[in-house]
Amino acid sequence: MAVSRSLPRAAFWPRRWTRQKIWHLASFAMLCGTAGLALLLVLMPEIGLPLFWGVIVPVLPAVLFFAPGVWRNLCPMARLNQLPREMRFTRGLTLPPVLAKYSLAISAILLLLFVSARKWLFDESGVATALLALAGLVAAFAGGYFFKGMSGWCSTFCPILPVERLYGQARFVPIKSAYCRPCIGCTRNCYNADPDKAAMQEQSTPGSLNARAYRIFAGLFPGFVLAFFTAAPEAALPELYLHFLFYSLLSLLAFLLASAVIKTPRTRVPALFGLLALNCYYWFAANTFWQSLSQLTGHWPIPDGAAWGIRGIIFVASAIWLVRLKENEALMAQT
C-alpha cells in the first residue's frame, strides 16, 4: 500500500532527541573502532598502516568538505571530550584568555608538525601512529574534564579544527551538532554553533589573533600539501623541513600577494587557497587511496581513470562550493 504524501516527516525520521542518541551510539562505536585500529597498528602494522594512512585519512578531508557535521558528531575525540560533561564530573573551568587567544595557532602548528612527521615516523611505525591516536583521545578527554563545553579541545586545540574551519563555510550537507545542548557559550565564534559563519565572524573580529592565524594557515596550506607529496623519501630531516619551509613560505607569499591585488571580501582569498590545497591533496591522494584499497582487499587491478574520477568530483564540487560561499558571504553582509 502506498504511503500517504500527507504523512509528516517525523513519521519517517526519529525525533531530535532520538537522533541525538543515535549519533552518540555511533560515536561510541567509532571510539571502539579507534581502539581496535590502534591495536591493529601495533600487532599488524602491515595492515593497520595502509588502512589508516592510505584509506581512512584520505577520506577525512572529503568528509570535512561535504558534510563536516558527520565528523563532528562521530569523532572519537569529541565523544571522549564531552563524556565528563554528560556524566557530570567535569570541573567546568573557563579556558585562560591567553590560551583562547592563541588556540587556533596552536592547533595549526600541531597539525603541521604531525603531518610532516609522517614522512620520517608515522608512515613507517604502527606503534608511533597508535600512540598518536591514543594521545589525541587522552588530550580530548583531559580538555573535557578540566574545561567547560568544548573549549578544552574540540573548539580550540584539536589539530583538525583549522581544516574544519577552512572547509566548513559552505557545507553541502548541514548537520546539527549532537553535543552542546544546551549551548553554554564556551567559545567565541564557535564552529559547532554555526559552521557556515564561524570562520567569517572570526575574520571580521577586530584584532583577533585567531583570525591572523587562520589566514596564515590558509595561505601556507597549499604549499605545505604540495611539499608533503613532493618530498624525497630518503631526505634527511634538515633537508625535509627546509623543503616544507620553502614550499610553505612560497605559498604564503602568493597568498599575501593575492590578498593585496584581488579586491574581494576578506574571506574569499583564504577560501580559494583552501580549495587549492584540497585539489592539490586529492591530485596525489587519489592514487594512494586506490592503491591502499587494492592492497588491503586482494590486489585487484585499479581501473584506468579511477584517480581521475576522484579528482574530477573534487574539482566540480569546489566550483559549487565557491558559489555557495559567495551566497553565505552575501547573507553575512546583510546581518
mmCIF file of C-alpha atoms in Angstrom:
data_model
loop_
_atom_site.group_PDB
_atom_site.id
_atom_site.type_symbol
_atom_site.label_atom_id
_atom_site.label_comp_id
_atom_site.label_asym_id
_atom_site.label_seq_id
_atom_site.Cartn_x
_atom_site.Cartn_y
_atom_site.Cartn_z
ATOM 1 C CA MET A 1 0.000 0.000 0.000
ATOM 2 C CA ALA A 2 1.362 3.397 -0.948
ATOM 3 C CA VAL A 3 2.373 5.748 1.830
ATOM 4 C CA SER A 4 0.330 8.908 2.041
ATOM 5 C CA ARG A 5 2.199 12.008 0.915
ATOM 6 C CA SER A 6 0.488 13.976 3.687
ATOM 7 C CA LEU A 7 2.239 11.947 6.370
ATOM 8 C CA PRO A 8 4.510 14.215 8.443
ATOM 9 C CA ARG A 9 8.254 13.838 8.060
ATOM 10 C CA ALA A 10 8.577 12.834 11.714
ATOM 11 C CA ALA A 11 6.876 9.554 10.847
ATOM 12 C CA PHE A 12 9.903 8.572 8.754
ATOM 13 C CA TRP A 13 12.675 10.120 10.865
ATOM 14 C CA PRO A 14 13.186 9.901 14.656
ATOM 15 C CA ARG A 15 12.636 12.950 16.786
ATOM 16 C CA ARG A 16 15.550 15.226 17.590
ATOM 17 C CA TRP A 17 16.347 13.659 20.959
ATOM 18 C CA THR A 18 16.313 10.212 19.332
ATOM 19 C CA ARG A 19 18.613 11.355 16.516
ATOM 20 C CA GLN A 20 20.970 12.748 19.137
ATOM 21 C CA LYS A 21 21.111 9.377 20.886
ATOM 22 C CA ILE A 22 21.735 7.651 17.574
ATOM 23 C CA TRP A 23 24.714 9.932 16.946
ATOM 24 C CA HIS A 24 26.007 9.210 20.440
ATOM 25 C CA LEU A 25 25.760 5.456 19.931
ATOM 26 C CA ALA A 26 27.509 5.775 16.580
ATOM 27 C CA SER A 27 30.280 7.857 18.161
ATOM 28 C CA PHE A 28 30.788 5.191 20.832
ATOM 29 C CA ALA A 29 31.104 2.649 18.015
ATOM 30 C CA MET A 30 33.708 4.910 16.381
ATOM 31 C CA LEU A 31 35.567 5.123 19.678
ATOM 32 C CA CYS A 32 35.645 1.331 19.940
ATOM 33 C CA GLY A 33 36.763 1.162 16.313
ATOM 34 C CA THR A 34 39.584 3.590 17.040
ATOM 35 C CA ALA A 35 40.766 1.436 19.936
ATOM 36 C CA GLY A 36 40.649 -1.605 17.663
ATOM 37 C CA LEU A 37 42.570 0.244 14.966
ATOM 38 C CA ALA A 38 45.253 1.253 17.481
ATOM 39 C CA LEU A 39 45.611 -2.403 18.444
ATOM 40 C CA LEU A 40 45.815 -3.392 14.776
ATOM 41 C CA LEU A 41 48.523 -0.777 14.183
ATOM 42 C CA VAL A 42 50.621 -2.321 16.938
ATOM 43 C CA LEU A 43 50.018 -6.016 16.229
ATOM 44 C CA MET A 44 49.649 -5.964 12.430
ATOM 45 C CA PRO A 45 51.168 -2.730 11.072
ATOM 46 C CA GLU A 46 51.322 -4.182 7.547
ATOM 47 C CA ILE A 47 47.508 -3.919 7.570
ATOM 48 C CA GLY A 48 46.952 -1.080 10.041
ATOM 49 C CA LEU A 49 49.245 1.470 8.375
ATOM 50 C CA PRO A 50 47.796 1.285 4.824
ATOM 51 C CA LEU A 51 44.290 1.136 6.306
ATOM 52 C CA PHE A 52 44.802 4.251 8.430
ATOM 53 C CA TRP A 53 47.071 6.419 6.254
ATOM 54 C CA GLY A 54 46.009 5.079 2.865
ATOM 55 C CA VAL A 55 42.237 4.677 3.201
ATOM 56 C CA ILE A 56 40.816 6.373 6.306
ATOM 57 C CA VAL A 57 42.892 9.562 6.287
ATOM 58 C CA PRO A 58 42.327 10.317 2.549
ATOM 59 C CA VAL A 59 38.559 10.086 3.107
ATOM 60 C CA LEU A 60 38.546 12.558 6.012
ATOM 61 C CA PRO A 61 39.165 15.826 4.053
ATOM 62 C CA ALA A 62 36.254 14.949 1.749
ATOM 63 C CA VAL A 63 34.001 14.390 4.767
ATOM 64 C CA LEU A 64 35.090 17.735 6.240
ATOM 65 C CA PHE A 65 34.376 19.354 2.882
ATOM 66 C CA PHE A 66 30.990 17.822 2.066
ATOM 67 C CA ALA A 67 29.462 17.064 5.473
ATOM 68 C CA PRO A 68 31.630 18.286 8.364
ATOM 69 C CA GLY A 69 28.793 17.651 10.801
ATOM 70 C CA VAL A 70 29.169 13.912 10.233
ATOM 71 C CA TRP A 71 32.750 14.020 11.519
ATOM 72 C CA ARG A 72 31.944 16.402 14.366
ATOM 73 C CA ASN A 73 29.261 14.016 15.607
ATOM 74 C CA LEU A 74 31.190 10.778 15.078
ATOM 75 C CA CYS A 75 34.689 11.906 16.054
ATOM 76 C CA PRO A 76 36.010 9.660 18.864
ATOM 77 C CA MET A 77 37.901 12.608 20.345
ATOM 78 C CA ALA A 78 34.672 14.623 20.570
ATOM 79 C CA ARG A 79 32.990 11.626 22.200
ATOM 80 C CA LEU A 80 35.615 11.499 24.958
ATOM 81 C CA ASN A 81 35.782 15.275 25.227
ATOM 82 C CA GLN A 82 32.084 15.516 26.063
ATOM 83 C CA LEU A 83 31.934 12.464 28.321
ATOM 84 C CA PRO A 84 32.845 14.392 31.533
ATOM 85 C CA ARG A 85 30.121 16.944 30.814
ATOM 86 C CA GLU A 86 27.483 14.315 30.097
ATOM 87 C CA MET A 87 28.443 12.264 33.158
ATOM 88 C CA ARG A 88 28.618 15.471 35.266
ATOM 89 C CA PHE A 89 32.128 15.127 36.618
ATOM 90 C CA THR A 90 33.764 17.915 34.609
ATOM 91 C CA ARG A 91 35.421 20.714 36.558
ATOM 92 C CA GLY A 92 33.981 23.172 34.032
ATOM 93 C CA LEU A 93 36.798 25.724 34.230
ATOM 94 C CA THR A 94 36.985 28.696 31.887
ATOM 95 C CA LEU A 95 39.848 28.464 29.424
ATOM 96 C CA PRO A 96 42.539 31.060 30.282
ATOM 97 C CA PRO A 97 42.311 34.043 27.912
ATOM 98 C CA VAL A 98 45.899 33.641 26.724
ATOM 99 C CA LEU A 99 45.191 30.068 25.578
ATOM 100 C CA ALA A 100 41.938 31.086 23.896
ATOM 101 C CA LYS A 101 43.812 33.907 22.193
ATOM 102 C CA TYR A 102 46.361 31.586 20.583
ATOM 103 C CA SER A 103 44.226 28.450 20.305
ATOM 104 C CA LEU A 104 43.911 28.345 16.509
ATOM 105 C CA ALA A 105 47.629 28.991 16.078
ATOM 106 C CA ILE A 106 48.364 26.114 18.466
ATOM 107 C CA SER A 107 46.035 23.729 16.623
ATOM 108 C CA ALA A 108 47.510 24.695 13.234
ATOM 109 C CA ILE A 109 51.070 24.167 14.481
ATOM 110 C CA LEU A 110 50.116 20.757 15.874
ATOM 111 C CA LEU A 111 48.602 19.765 12.535
ATOM 112 C CA LEU A 112 51.693 20.834 10.567
ATOM 113 C CA LEU A 113 54.029 19.056 12.984
ATOM 114 C CA PHE A 114 52.080 15.795 12.978
ATOM 115 C CA VAL A 115 51.624 15.714 9.193
ATOM 116 C CA SER A 116 55.264 16.497 8.464
ATOM 117 C CA ALA A 117 56.320 13.804 10.958
ATOM 118 C CA ARG A 118 54.550 11.243 8.796
ATOM 119 C CA LYS A 119 57.470 11.367 6.379
ATOM 120 C CA TRP A 120 60.021 10.117 8.889
ATOM 121 C CA LEU A 121 57.983 8.441 11.632
ATOM 122 C CA PHE A 122 54.270 7.747 11.428
ATOM 123 C CA ASP A 123 54.074 6.323 7.891
ATOM 124 C CA GLU A 124 56.512 3.558 8.858
ATOM 125 C CA SER A 125 55.686 2.928 12.526
ATOM 126 C CA GLY A 126 52.437 1.352 13.626
ATOM 127 C CA VAL A 127 53.333 1.837 17.281
ATOM 128 C CA ALA A 128 54.002 5.568 16.813
ATOM 129 C CA THR A 129 50.752 6.004 14.873
ATOM 130 C CA ALA A 130 48.798 4.149 17.552
ATOM 131 C CA LEU A 131 50.357 6.318 20.264
ATOM 132 C CA LEU A 132 49.456 9.435 18.250
ATOM 133 C CA ALA A 133 45.806 8.334 18.065
ATOM 134 C CA LEU A 134 45.709 7.492 21.770
ATOM 135 C CA ALA A 135 47.380 10.800 22.670
ATOM 136 C CA GLY A 136 44.612 12.641 20.813
ATOM 137 C CA LEU A 137 41.973 10.722 22.764
ATOM 138 C CA VAL A 138 43.675 11.409 26.098
ATOM 139 C CA ALA A 139 44.096 15.122 25.291
ATOM 140 C CA ALA A 140 40.445 15.403 24.285
ATOM 141 C CA PHE A 141 39.277 13.712 27.482
ATOM 142 C CA ALA A 142 41.536 15.900 29.641
ATOM 143 C CA GLY A 143 40.245 19.029 27.908
ATOM 144 C CA GLY A 144 36.674 17.970 28.617
ATOM 145 C CA TYR A 145 37.447 17.161 32.242
ATOM 146 C CA PHE A 146 39.151 20.449 33.085
ATOM 147 C CA PHE A 147 37.347 22.976 30.858
ATOM 148 C CA LYS A 148 33.702 23.696 30.159
ATOM 149 C CA GLY A 149 31.948 22.749 26.965
ATOM 150 C CA MET A 150 34.263 22.076 24.065
ATOM 151 C CA SER A 151 36.669 24.865 24.961
ATOM 152 C CA GLY A 152 39.348 22.455 26.168
ATOM 153 C CA TRP A 153 39.871 20.664 22.851
ATOM 154 C CA CYS A 154 37.305 20.359 20.051
ATOM 155 C CA SER A 155 36.719 24.097 19.568
ATOM 156 C CA THR A 156 40.254 25.224 20.336
ATOM 157 C CA PHE A 157 43.274 22.910 20.172
ATOM 158 C CA CYS A 158 42.203 19.965 18.006
ATOM 159 C CA PRO A 159 44.646 19.724 15.051
ATOM 160 C CA ILE A 160 41.771 19.033 12.674
ATOM 161 C CA LEU A 161 39.966 22.280 13.579
ATOM 162 C CA PRO A 162 41.855 24.628 11.170
ATOM 163 C CA VAL A 163 40.871 22.393 8.251
ATOM 164 C CA GLU A 164 37.294 22.185 9.512
ATOM 165 C CA ARG A 165 37.040 25.967 9.681
ATOM 166 C CA LEU A 166 38.540 26.296 6.207
ATOM 167 C CA TYR A 167 36.047 23.960 4.534
ATOM 168 C CA GLY A 168 33.002 24.338 6.784
ATOM 169 C CA GLN A 169 31.994 27.747 5.441
ATOM 170 C CA ALA A 170 29.755 26.354 2.701
ATOM 171 C CA ARG A 171 28.629 22.901 3.769
ATOM 172 C CA PHE A 172 26.850 20.738 1.213
ATOM 173 C CA VAL A 173 25.094 18.738 3.939
ATOM 174 C CA PRO A 174 24.185 20.792 7.040
ATOM 175 C CA ILE A 175 24.043 18.536 10.087
ATOM 176 C CA LYS A 176 23.492 19.948 13.555
ATOM 177 C CA SER A 177 25.831 19.127 16.398
ATOM 178 C CA ALA A 178 24.789 16.206 18.582
ATOM 179 C CA TYR A 179 26.588 17.843 21.501
ATOM 180 C CA CYS A 180 26.459 21.227 23.248
ATOM 181 C CA ARG A 181 22.819 21.031 24.274
ATOM 182 C CA PRO A 182 22.294 23.455 25.750
ATOM 183 C CA CYS A 183 24.998 25.762 24.415
ATOM 184 C CA ILE A 184 26.915 27.414 27.265
ATOM 185 C CA GLY A 185 28.884 29.897 25.134
ATOM 186 C CA CYS A 186 32.271 28.381 25.986
ATOM 187 C CA THR A 187 33.980 29.503 22.764
ATOM 188 C CA ARG A 188 33.800 32.701 20.755
ATOM 189 C CA ASN A 189 32.741 32.175 17.115
ATOM 190 C CA CYS A 190 32.166 28.507 17.837
ATOM 191 C CA TYR A 191 32.342 26.139 14.878
ATOM 192 C CA ASN A 192 29.666 23.872 16.382
ATOM 193 C CA ALA A 193 27.184 26.695 16.834
ATOM 194 C CA ASP A 194 27.271 27.901 13.207
ATOM 195 C CA PRO A 195 29.918 26.347 10.920
ATOM 196 C CA ASP A 196 28.916 28.439 7.911
ATOM 197 C CA LYS A 197 29.644 31.685 9.735
ATOM 198 C CA ALA A 198 32.295 30.787 12.333
ATOM 199 C CA ALA A 199 35.368 31.495 10.205
ATOM 200 C CA MET A 200 33.754 34.564 8.631
ATOM 201 C CA GLN A 201 32.851 36.005 12.022
ATOM 202 C CA GLU A 202 36.339 35.310 13.346
ATOM 203 C CA GLN A 203 37.943 37.143 10.422
ATOM 204 C CA SER A 204 35.702 40.155 10.987
ATOM 205 C CA THR A 205 36.649 40.375 14.681
ATOM 206 C CA PRO A 206 38.964 43.392 15.135
ATOM 207 C CA GLY A 207 42.439 42.495 16.424
ATOM 208 C CA SER A 208 41.749 38.753 16.546
ATOM 209 C CA LEU A 209 44.949 36.713 16.671
ATOM 210 C CA ASN A 210 42.946 33.634 15.758
ATOM 211 C CA ALA A 211 41.856 35.415 12.567
ATOM 212 C CA ARG A 212 45.504 36.133 11.698
ATOM 213 C CA ALA A 213 46.457 32.540 12.444
ATOM 214 C CA TYR A 214 43.601 31.343 10.236
ATOM 215 C CA ARG A 215 44.740 33.490 7.305
ATOM 216 C CA ILE A 216 48.372 32.447 7.686
ATOM 217 C CA PHE A 217 47.353 28.801 7.814
ATOM 218 C CA ALA A 218 45.131 29.169 4.744
ATOM 219 C CA GLY A 219 47.987 30.881 2.905
ATOM 220 C CA LEU A 220 50.685 28.304 3.567
ATOM 221 C CA PHE A 221 48.446 25.233 3.416
ATOM 222 C CA PRO A 222 48.583 24.596 -0.378
ATOM 223 C CA GLY A 223 52.370 24.815 -0.359
ATOM 224 C CA PHE A 224 52.595 22.559 2.676
ATOM 225 C CA VAL A 225 50.393 19.929 0.982
ATOM 226 C CA LEU A 226 52.476 20.088 -2.194
ATOM 227 C CA ALA A 227 55.673 19.798 -0.141
ATOM 228 C CA PHE A 228 54.373 16.695 1.583
ATOM 229 C CA PHE A 229 53.776 14.837 -1.662
ATOM 230 C CA THR A 230 56.941 16.024 -3.436
ATOM 231 C CA ALA A 231 59.438 15.465 -0.601
ATOM 232 C CA ALA A 232 62.123 12.889 -1.382
ATOM 233 C CA PRO A 233 61.558 9.694 0.641
ATOM 234 C CA GLU A 234 65.248 9.434 1.526
ATOM 235 C CA ALA A 235 65.646 13.096 2.526
ATOM 236 C CA ALA A 236 67.446 13.817 5.806
ATOM 237 C CA LEU A 237 65.460 15.719 8.441
ATOM 238 C CA PRO A 238 67.102 19.138 7.830
ATOM 239 C CA GLU A 239 66.549 18.772 4.089
ATOM 240 C CA LEU A 240 62.967 17.581 4.627
ATOM 241 C CA TYR A 241 61.977 20.509 6.815
ATOM 242 C CA LEU A 242 63.712 23.017 4.559
ATOM 243 C CA HIS A 243 61.613 21.545 1.755
ATOM 244 C CA PHE A 244 58.428 22.082 3.795
ATOM 245 C CA LEU A 245 59.530 25.583 4.775
ATOM 246 C CA PHE A 246 60.355 26.634 1.212
ATOM 247 C CA TYR A 247 57.049 25.480 -0.294
ATOM 248 C CA SER A 248 55.003 26.825 2.617
ATOM 249 C CA LEU A 249 56.634 30.264 2.517
ATOM 250 C CA LEU A 250 56.264 30.426 -1.259
ATOM 251 C CA SER A 251 52.566 29.630 -0.887
ATOM 252 C CA LEU A 252 52.165 32.213 1.885
ATOM 253 C CA LEU A 253 53.880 34.838 -0.281
ATOM 254 C CA ALA A 254 51.441 34.083 -3.108
ATOM 255 C CA PHE A 255 48.573 34.388 -0.615
ATOM 256 C CA LEU A 256 49.740 37.807 0.603
ATOM 257 C CA LEU A 257 50.142 38.992 -2.980
ATOM 258 C CA ALA A 258 46.681 37.746 -3.929
ATOM 259 C CA SER A 259 45.165 39.379 -0.835
ATOM 260 C CA ALA A 260 46.720 42.704 -1.818
ATOM 261 C CA VAL A 261 45.769 42.544 -5.501
ATOM 262 C CA ILE A 262 42.399 40.780 -5.614
ATOM 263 C CA LYS A 263 39.606 43.049 -4.406
ATOM 264 C CA THR A 264 37.186 40.600 -2.849
ATOM 265 C CA PRO A 265 35.605 40.053 0.573
ATOM 266 C CA ARG A 266 38.160 39.240 3.252
ATOM 267 C CA THR A 267 37.028 35.620 3.402
ATOM 268 C CA ARG A 268 37.434 34.907 -0.312
ATOM 269 C CA VAL A 269 41.203 34.542 -0.764
ATOM 270 C CA PRO A 270 41.613 32.164 2.206
ATOM 271 C CA ALA A 271 38.769 30.102 0.774
ATOM 272 C CA LEU A 272 40.405 30.000 -2.658
ATOM 273 C CA PHE A 273 43.680 28.826 -1.150
ATOM 274 C CA GLY A 274 41.783 26.252 0.869
ATOM 275 C CA LEU A 275 40.249 24.901 -2.354
ATOM 276 C CA LEU A 276 43.702 24.898 -3.965
ATOM 277 C CA ALA A 277 45.053 22.821 -1.072
ATOM 278 C CA LEU A 278 42.111 20.400 -1.278
ATOM 279 C CA ASN A 279 42.513 19.811 -5.005
ATOM 280 C CA CYS A 280 46.270 19.511 -4.649
ATOM 281 C CA TYR A 281 45.775 16.931 -1.918
ATOM 282 C CA TYR A 282 43.443 14.750 -3.976
ATOM 283 C CA TRP A 283 45.629 15.098 -7.070
ATOM 284 C CA PHE A 284 48.108 12.882 -5.212
ATOM 285 C CA ALA A 285 45.978 11.132 -2.564
ATOM 286 C CA ALA A 286 43.520 9.729 -5.113
ATOM 287 C CA ASN A 287 46.190 7.290 -6.313
ATOM 288 C CA THR A 288 47.214 6.452 -2.741
ATOM 289 C CA PHE A 289 43.617 5.688 -1.816
ATOM 290 C CA TRP A 290 43.034 3.233 -4.659
ATOM 291 C CA GLN A 291 46.419 1.562 -4.229
ATOM 292 C CA SER A 292 45.883 1.082 -0.491
ATOM 293 C CA LEU A 293 42.346 -0.197 -1.023
ATOM 294 C CA SER A 294 43.612 -2.669 -3.605
ATOM 295 C CA GLN A 295 46.438 -3.780 -1.306
ATOM 296 C CA LEU A 296 44.037 -4.481 1.552
ATOM 297 C CA THR A 297 41.364 -6.271 -0.488
ATOM 298 C CA GLY A 298 43.215 -8.704 -2.734
ATOM 299 C CA HIS A 299 45.472 -6.640 -5.023
ATOM 300 C CA TRP A 300 42.812 -6.222 -7.701
ATOM 301 C CA PRO A 301 43.726 -4.136 -10.773
ATOM 302 C CA ILE A 302 42.873 -0.481 -10.355
ATOM 303 C CA PRO A 303 40.654 0.732 -13.238
ATOM 304 C CA ASP A 304 42.138 3.299 -15.557
ATOM 305 C CA GLY A 305 40.866 6.729 -14.649
ATOM 306 C CA ALA A 306 39.862 5.783 -11.084
ATOM 307 C CA ALA A 307 42.063 8.518 -9.654
ATOM 308 C CA TRP A 308 40.730 10.982 -12.214
ATOM 309 C CA GLY A 309 37.211 10.212 -11.050
ATOM 310 C CA ILE A 310 38.042 11.412 -7.534
ATOM 311 C CA ARG A 311 39.917 14.427 -8.857
ATOM 312 C CA GLY A 312 37.015 15.380 -11.113
ATOM 313 C CA ILE A 313 34.449 15.118 -8.317
ATOM 314 C CA ILE A 314 36.541 17.316 -6.028
ATOM 315 C CA PHE A 315 37.146 19.894 -8.787
ATOM 316 C CA VAL A 316 33.459 20.210 -9.718
ATOM 317 C CA ALA A 317 32.423 20.253 -6.057
ATOM 318 C CA SER A 318 34.976 23.008 -5.411
ATOM 319 C CA ALA A 319 33.341 25.226 -8.029
ATOM 320 C CA ILE A 320 29.901 24.626 -6.499
ATOM 321 C CA TRP A 321 31.314 25.213 -3.004
ATOM 322 C CA LEU A 322 32.700 28.582 -4.111
ATOM 323 C CA VAL A 323 29.270 29.659 -5.377
ATOM 324 C CA ARG A 324 27.732 28.618 -2.052
ATOM 325 C CA LEU A 325 30.431 30.576 -0.222
ATOM 326 C CA LYS A 326 29.521 33.727 -2.158
ATOM 327 C CA GLU A 327 25.892 33.255 -1.122
ATOM 328 C CA ASN A 328 26.919 32.886 2.526
ATOM 329 C CA GLU A 329 29.092 35.995 2.258
ATOM 330 C CA ALA A 330 26.104 37.940 0.911
ATOM 331 C CA LEU A 331 23.970 36.733 3.826
ATOM 332 C CA MET A 332 26.692 37.731 6.285
ATOM 333 C CA ALA A 333 26.880 41.191 4.732
ATOM 334 C CA GLN A 334 23.165 41.678 5.311
ATOM 335 C CA THR A 335 23.359 40.870 9.036
#
